[in-house]
Coordinates of N, CA and C in Angstrom, one line a residue:
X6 N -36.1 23.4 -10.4 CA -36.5 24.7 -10.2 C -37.1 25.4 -11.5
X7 N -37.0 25.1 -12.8 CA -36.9 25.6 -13.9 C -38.4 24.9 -14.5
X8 N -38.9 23.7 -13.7 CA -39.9 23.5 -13.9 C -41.0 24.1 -13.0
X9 N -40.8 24.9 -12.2 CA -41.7 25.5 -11.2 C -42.3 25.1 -10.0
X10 N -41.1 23.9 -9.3 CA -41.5 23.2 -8.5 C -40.9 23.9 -7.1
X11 N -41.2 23.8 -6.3 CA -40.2 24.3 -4.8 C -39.5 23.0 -4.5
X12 N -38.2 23.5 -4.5 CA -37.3 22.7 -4.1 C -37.1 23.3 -2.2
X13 N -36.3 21.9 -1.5 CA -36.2 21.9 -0.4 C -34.6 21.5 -0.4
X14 N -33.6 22.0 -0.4 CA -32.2 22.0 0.0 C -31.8 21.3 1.1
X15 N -31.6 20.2 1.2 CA -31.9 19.8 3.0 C -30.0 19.5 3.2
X16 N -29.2 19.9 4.6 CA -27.8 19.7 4.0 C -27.4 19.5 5.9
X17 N -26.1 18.5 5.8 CA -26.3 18.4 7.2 C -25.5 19.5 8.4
X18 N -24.7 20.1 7.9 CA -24.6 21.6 7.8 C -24.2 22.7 7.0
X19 N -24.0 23.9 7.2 CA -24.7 25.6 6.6 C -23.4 25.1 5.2
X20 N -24.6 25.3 3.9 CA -23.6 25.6 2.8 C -22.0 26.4 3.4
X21 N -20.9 25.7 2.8 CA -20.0 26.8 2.8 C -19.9 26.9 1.0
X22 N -19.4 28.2 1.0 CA -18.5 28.4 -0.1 C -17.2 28.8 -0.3
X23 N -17.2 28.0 -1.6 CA -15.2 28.1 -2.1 C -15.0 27.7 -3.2
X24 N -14.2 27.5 -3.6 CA -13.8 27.3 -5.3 C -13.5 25.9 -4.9
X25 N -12.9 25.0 -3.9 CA -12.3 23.9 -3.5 C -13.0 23.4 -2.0
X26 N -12.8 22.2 -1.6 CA -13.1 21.5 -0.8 C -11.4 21.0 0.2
X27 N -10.3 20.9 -0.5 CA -8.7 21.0 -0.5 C -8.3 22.1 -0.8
X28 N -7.1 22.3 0.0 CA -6.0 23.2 0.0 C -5.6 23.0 -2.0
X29 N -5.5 23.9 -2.7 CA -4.9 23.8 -3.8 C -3.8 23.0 -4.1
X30 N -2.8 23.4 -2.9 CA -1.6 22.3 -2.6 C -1.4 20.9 -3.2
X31 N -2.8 20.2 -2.8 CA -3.2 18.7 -3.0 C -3.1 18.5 -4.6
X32 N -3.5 19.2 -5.1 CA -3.5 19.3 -7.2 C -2.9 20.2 -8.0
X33 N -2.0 21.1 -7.3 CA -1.3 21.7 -8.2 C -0.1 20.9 -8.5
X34 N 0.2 21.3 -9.5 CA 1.4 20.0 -10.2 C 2.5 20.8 -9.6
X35 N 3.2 21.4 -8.7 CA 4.0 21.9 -8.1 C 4.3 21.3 -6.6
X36 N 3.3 21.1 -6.1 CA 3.0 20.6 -4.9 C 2.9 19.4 -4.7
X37 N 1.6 19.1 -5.7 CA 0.8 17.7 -5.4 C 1.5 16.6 -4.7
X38 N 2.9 16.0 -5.6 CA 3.2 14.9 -5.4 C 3.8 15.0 -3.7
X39 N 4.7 15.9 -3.5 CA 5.5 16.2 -2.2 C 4.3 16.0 -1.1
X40 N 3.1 16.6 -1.4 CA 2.0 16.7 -0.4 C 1.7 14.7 0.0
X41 N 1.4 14.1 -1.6 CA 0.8 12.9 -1.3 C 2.1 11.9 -0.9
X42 N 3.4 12.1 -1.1 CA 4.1 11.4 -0.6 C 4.5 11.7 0.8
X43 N 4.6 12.9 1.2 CA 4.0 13.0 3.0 C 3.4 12.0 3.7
X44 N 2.1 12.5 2.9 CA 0.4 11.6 3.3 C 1.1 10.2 3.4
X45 N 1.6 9.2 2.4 CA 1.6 8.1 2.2 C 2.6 7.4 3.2
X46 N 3.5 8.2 3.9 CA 4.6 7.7 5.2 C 4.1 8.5 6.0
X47 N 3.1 8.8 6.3 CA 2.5 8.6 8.0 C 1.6 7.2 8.1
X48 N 1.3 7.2 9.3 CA 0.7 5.3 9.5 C -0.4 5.8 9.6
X49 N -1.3 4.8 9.6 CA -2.6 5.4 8.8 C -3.5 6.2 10.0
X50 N -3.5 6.1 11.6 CA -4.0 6.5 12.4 C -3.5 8.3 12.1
X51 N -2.5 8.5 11.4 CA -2.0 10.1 11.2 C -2.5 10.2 10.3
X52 N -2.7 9.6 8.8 CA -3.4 10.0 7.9 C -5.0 10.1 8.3
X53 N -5.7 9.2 9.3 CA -6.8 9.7 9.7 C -7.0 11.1 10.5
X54 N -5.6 11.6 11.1 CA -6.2 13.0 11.5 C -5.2 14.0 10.8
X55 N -4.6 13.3 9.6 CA -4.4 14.3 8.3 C -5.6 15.0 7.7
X56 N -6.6 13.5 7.1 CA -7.7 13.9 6.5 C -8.8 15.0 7.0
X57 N -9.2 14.7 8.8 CA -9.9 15.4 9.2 C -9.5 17.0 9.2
X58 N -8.3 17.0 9.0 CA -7.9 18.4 9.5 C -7.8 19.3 7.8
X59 N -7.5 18.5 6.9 CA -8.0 18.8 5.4 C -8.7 19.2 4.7
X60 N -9.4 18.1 4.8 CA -10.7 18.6 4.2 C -11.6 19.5 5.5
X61 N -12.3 19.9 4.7 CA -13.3 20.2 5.6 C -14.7 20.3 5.1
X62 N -14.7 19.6 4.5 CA -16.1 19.2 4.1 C -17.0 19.5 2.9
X63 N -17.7 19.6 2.3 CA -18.2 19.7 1.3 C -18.7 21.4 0.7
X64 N -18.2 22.1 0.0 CA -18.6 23.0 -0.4 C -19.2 23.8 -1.7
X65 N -19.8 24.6 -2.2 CA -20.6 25.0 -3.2 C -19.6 26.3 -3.7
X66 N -18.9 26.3 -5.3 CA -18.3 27.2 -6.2 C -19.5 27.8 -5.8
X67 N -18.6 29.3 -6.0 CA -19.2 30.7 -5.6 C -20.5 30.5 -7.1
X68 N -20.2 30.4 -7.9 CA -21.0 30.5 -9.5 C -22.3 29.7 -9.1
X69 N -21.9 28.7 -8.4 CA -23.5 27.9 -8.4 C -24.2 28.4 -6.9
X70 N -23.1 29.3 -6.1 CA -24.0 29.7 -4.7 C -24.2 30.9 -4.8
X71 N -24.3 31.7 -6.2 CA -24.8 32.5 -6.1 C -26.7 32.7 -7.2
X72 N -26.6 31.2 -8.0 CA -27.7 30.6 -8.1 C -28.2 30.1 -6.7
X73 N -27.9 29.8 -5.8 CA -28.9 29.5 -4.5 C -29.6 30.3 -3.9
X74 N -28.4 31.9 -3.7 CA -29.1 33.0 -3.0 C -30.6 33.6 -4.1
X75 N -30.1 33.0 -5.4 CA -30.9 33.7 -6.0 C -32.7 33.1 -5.9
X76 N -32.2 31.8 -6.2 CA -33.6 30.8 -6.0 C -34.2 31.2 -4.6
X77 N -33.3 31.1 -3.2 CA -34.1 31.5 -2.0 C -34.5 33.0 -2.1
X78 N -34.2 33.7 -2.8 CA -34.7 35.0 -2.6 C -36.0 34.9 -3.6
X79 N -36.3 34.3 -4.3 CA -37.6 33.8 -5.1 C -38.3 33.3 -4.5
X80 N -38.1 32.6 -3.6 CA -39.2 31.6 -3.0 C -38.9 30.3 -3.2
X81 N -38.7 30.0 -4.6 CA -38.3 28.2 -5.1 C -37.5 27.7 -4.4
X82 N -36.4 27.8 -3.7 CA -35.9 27.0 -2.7 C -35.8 27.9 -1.0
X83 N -35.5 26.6 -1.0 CA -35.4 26.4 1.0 C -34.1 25.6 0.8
X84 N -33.9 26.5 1.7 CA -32.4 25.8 2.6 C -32.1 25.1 3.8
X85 N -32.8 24.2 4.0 CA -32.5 23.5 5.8 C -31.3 22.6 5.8
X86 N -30.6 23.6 6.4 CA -29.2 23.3 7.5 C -28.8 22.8 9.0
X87 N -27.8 21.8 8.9 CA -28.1 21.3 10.1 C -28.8 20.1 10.4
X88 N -29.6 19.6 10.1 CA -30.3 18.8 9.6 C -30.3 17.3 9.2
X89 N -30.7 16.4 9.6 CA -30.0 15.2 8.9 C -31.4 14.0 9.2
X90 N -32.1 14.2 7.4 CA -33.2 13.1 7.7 C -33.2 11.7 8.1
X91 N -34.5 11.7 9.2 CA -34.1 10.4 10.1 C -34.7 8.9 9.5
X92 N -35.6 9.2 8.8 CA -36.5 7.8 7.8 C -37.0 8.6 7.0
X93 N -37.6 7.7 6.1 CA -38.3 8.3 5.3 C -39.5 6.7 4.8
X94 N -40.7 7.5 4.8 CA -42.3 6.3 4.5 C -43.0 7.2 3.2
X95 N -43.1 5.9 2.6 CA -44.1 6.4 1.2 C -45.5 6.2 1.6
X96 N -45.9 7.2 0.8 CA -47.3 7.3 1.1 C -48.0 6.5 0.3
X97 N -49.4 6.3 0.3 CA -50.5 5.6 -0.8 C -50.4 5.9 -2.2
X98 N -50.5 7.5 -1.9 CA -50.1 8.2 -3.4 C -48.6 8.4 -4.1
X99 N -47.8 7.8 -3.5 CA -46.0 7.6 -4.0 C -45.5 9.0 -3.4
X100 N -45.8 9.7 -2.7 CA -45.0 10.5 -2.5 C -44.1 10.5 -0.8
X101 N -43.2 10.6 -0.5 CA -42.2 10.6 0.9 C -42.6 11.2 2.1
X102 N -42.6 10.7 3.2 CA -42.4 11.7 3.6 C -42.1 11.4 4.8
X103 N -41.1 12.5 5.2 CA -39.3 12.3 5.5 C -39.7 13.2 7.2
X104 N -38.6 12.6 8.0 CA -38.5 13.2 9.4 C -37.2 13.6 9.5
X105 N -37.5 15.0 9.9 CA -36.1 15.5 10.1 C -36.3 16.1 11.2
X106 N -36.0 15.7 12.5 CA -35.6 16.0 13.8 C -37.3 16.0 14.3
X107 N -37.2 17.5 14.6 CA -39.2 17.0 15.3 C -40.3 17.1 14.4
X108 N -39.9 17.5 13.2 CA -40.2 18.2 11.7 C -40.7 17.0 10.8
X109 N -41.9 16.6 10.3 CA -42.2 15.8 8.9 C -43.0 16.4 7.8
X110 N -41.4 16.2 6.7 CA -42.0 16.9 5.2 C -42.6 16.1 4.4
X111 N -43.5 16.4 3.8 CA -43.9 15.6 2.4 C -43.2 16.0 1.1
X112 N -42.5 15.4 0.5 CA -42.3 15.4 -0.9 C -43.0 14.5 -2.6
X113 N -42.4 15.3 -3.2 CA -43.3 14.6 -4.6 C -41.7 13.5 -5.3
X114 N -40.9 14.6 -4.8 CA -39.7 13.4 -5.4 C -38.4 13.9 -4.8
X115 N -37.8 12.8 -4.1 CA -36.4 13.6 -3.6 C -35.2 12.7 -4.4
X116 N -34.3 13.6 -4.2 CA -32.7 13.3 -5.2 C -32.1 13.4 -3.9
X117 N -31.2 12.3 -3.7 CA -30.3 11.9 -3.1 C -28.9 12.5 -4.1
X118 N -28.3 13.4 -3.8 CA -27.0 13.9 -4.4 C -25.8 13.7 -4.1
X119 N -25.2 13.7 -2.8 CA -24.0 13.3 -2.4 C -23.7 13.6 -1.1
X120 N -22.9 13.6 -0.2 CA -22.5 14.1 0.8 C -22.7 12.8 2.1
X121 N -22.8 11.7 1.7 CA -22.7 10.7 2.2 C -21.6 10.5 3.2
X122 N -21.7 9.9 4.3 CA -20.5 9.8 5.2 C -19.8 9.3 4.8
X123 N -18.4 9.1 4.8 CA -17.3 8.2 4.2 C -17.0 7.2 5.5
X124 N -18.2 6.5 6.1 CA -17.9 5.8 6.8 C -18.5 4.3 6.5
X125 N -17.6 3.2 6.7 CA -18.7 2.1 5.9 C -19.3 1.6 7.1
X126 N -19.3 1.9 8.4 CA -20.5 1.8 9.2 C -22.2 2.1 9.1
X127 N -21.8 3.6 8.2 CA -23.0 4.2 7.9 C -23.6 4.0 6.7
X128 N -23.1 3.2 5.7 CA -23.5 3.2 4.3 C -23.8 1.4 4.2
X129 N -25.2 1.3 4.1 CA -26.0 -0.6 4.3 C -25.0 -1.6 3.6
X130 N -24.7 -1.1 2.2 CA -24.4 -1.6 1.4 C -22.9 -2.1 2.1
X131 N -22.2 -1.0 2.0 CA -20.8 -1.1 2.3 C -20.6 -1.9 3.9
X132 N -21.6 -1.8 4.6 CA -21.7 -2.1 6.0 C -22.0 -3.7 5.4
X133 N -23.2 -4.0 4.6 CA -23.3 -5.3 4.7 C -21.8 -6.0 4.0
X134 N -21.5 -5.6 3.2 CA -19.8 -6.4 2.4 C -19.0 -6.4 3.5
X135 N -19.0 -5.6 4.5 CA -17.7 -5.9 5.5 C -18.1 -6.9 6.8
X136 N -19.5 -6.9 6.9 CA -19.8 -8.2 7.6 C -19.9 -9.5 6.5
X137 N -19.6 -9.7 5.7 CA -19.4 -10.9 4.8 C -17.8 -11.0 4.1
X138 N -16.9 -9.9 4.5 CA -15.6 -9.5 3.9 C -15.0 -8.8 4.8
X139 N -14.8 -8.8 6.3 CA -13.7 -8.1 6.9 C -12.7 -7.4 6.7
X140 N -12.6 -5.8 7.0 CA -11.7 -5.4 6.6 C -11.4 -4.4 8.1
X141 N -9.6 -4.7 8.5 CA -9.7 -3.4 9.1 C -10.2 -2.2 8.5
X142 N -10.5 -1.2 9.7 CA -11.4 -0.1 9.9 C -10.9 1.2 10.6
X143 N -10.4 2.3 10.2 CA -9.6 3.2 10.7 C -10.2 4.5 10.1
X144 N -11.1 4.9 12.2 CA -12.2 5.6 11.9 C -12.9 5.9 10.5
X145 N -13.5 4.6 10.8 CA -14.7 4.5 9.0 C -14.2 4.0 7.8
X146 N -13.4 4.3 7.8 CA -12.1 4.1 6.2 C -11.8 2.7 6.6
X147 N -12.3 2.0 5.2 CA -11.5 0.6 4.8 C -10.1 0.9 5.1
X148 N -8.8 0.0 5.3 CA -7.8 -0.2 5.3 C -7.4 -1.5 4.6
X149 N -7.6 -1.1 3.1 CA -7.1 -2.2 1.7 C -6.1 -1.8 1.4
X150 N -5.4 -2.4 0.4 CA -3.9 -2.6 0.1 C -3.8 -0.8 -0.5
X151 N -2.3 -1.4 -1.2 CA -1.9 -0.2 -1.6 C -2.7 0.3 -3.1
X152 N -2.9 -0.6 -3.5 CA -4.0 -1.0 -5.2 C -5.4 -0.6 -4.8
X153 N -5.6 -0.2 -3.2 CA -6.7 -0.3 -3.3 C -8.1 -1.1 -3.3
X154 N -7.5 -2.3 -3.4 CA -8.3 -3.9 -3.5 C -8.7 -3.9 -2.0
X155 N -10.0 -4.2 -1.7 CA -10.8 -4.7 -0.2 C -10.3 -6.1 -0.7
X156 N -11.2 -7.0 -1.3 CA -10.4 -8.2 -1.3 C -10.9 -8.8 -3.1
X157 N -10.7 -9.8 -3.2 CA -10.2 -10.3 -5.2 C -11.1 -9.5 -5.6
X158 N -10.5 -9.0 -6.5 CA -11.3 -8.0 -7.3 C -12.8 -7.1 -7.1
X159 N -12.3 -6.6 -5.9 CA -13.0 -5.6 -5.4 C -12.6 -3.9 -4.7
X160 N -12.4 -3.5 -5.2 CA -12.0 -2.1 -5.0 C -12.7 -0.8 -4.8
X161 N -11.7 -0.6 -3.9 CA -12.5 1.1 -3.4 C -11.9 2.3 -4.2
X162 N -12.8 3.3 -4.4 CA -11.9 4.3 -4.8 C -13.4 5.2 -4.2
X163 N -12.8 6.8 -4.4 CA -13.5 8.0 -3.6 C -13.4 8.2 -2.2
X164 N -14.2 8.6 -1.8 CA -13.8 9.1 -0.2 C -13.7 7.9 0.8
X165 N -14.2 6.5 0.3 CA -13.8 5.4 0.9 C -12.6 5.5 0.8
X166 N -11.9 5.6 -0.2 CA -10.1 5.5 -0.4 C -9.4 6.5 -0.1
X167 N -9.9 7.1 1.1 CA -9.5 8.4 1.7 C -7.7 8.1 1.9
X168 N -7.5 7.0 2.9 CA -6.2 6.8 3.7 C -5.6 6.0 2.9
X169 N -5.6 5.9 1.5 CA -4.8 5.6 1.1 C -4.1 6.3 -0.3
X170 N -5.5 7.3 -0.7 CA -5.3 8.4 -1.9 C -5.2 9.8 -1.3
X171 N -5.7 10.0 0.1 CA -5.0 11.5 0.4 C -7.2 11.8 0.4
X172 N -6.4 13.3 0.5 CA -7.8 14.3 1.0 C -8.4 14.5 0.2
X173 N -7.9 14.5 -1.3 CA -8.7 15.1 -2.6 C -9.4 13.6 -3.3
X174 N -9.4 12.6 -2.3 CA -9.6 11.0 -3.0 C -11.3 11.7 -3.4
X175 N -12.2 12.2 -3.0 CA -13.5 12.6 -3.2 C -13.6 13.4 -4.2
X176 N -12.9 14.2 -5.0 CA -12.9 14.9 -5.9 C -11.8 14.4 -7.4
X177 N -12.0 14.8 -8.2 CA -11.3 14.7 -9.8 C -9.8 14.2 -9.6
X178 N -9.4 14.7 -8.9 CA -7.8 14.9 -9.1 C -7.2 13.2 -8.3
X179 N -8.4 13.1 -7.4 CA -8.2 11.9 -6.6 C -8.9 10.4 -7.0
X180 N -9.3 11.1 -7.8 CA -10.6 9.7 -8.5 C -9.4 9.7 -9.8
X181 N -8.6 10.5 -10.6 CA -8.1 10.1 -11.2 C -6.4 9.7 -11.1
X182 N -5.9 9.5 -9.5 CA -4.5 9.2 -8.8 C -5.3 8.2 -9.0
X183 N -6.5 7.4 -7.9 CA -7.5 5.6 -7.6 C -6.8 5.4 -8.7
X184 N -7.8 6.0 -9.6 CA -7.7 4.6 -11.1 C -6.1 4.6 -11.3
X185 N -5.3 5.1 -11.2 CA -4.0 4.5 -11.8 C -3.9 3.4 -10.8
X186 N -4.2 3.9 -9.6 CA -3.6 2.7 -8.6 C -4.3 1.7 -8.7
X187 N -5.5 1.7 -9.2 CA -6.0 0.2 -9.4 C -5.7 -0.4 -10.6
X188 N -5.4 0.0 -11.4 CA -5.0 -0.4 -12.7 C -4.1 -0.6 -12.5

């Protein structure tokens, strides 16, 4: 934006905002552990509709959503919500250009940032290792040990390690519970 380009916001639904994505609960040092030791004695079909009922999905700190409103009220960004691009073909000249529902945009450069499904059905990579590496599957979520290991020295951690780090495994507080458990 700062170089004077129009950016295109594309999200698969409407920004929310919050300070968190988790109940505070999950990382306050008052709570935390009682919460994750909960989580960790239900069987994991409960911690699958622990998670869903938790989180709820990805959200934008008020401080940077109030840089959004500002950019859309300029012109430099667009916000398409809802949305979820279907392919994407390079052109002759290198530039994309993407289908999103009956809709095809051209771009000059897109960033892929995050918000990925935590499902390894939907992610090639992870889809191809579990047809070459079997792992139970509990809706989307690997089901690896307690360490965290899919198999010899291979490990999950982030929102793949949902059902076994709890709700906050996608953010700081849960990426830094993973690493102890894989270490």
């Amino acid at each position: 934006l700062r170089s004077g380009r129009k950016v295109v916001l594309c999200s698969r639904r409407p920004l929310v905002e919050r300070h968190f994505d988790i109940d505070t609960c999950w990382f306050d040092r008052r709570s935390a552990n009682l919460q994750i030791s909960e989580f960790y004695h239900q069987s994991e079909a409960e911690r699958l509709t622990a998670l869903k009922e938790v989180r709820g999905g990805g959200s934008v700190p008020p401080i940077y959503m109030n840089d959004v409103r500002k950019w859309q009220a300029s012109g430099e960004l667009s916000v398409l919500d809802g949305v979820e691009p279907e392919y994407m073909e390079s052109t002759e000249d290198g530039r994309a250009v993407v289908a999103m529902g009956k809709d095809e945009m051209t771009f000059d450069f897109i960033i892929l940032a995050c918000g990925i499904k935590p499902d390894c059905a939907a992610n090639k990579l992870v889809k191809s290792y579990q047809e070459k590496s079997p792992l139970k599957m509990v809706g989307g979520f690997p089901s690896v040990s307690v360490d965290l290991e899919w198999s010899k020295n291979l490990f999950v951690v982030g929102a793949l390690a949902s059902l076994n780090v709890g709700p906050d495994s996608g953010n700081i507080m849960g990426a830094r519970r993973a690493a102890s458990l894989v270490a």
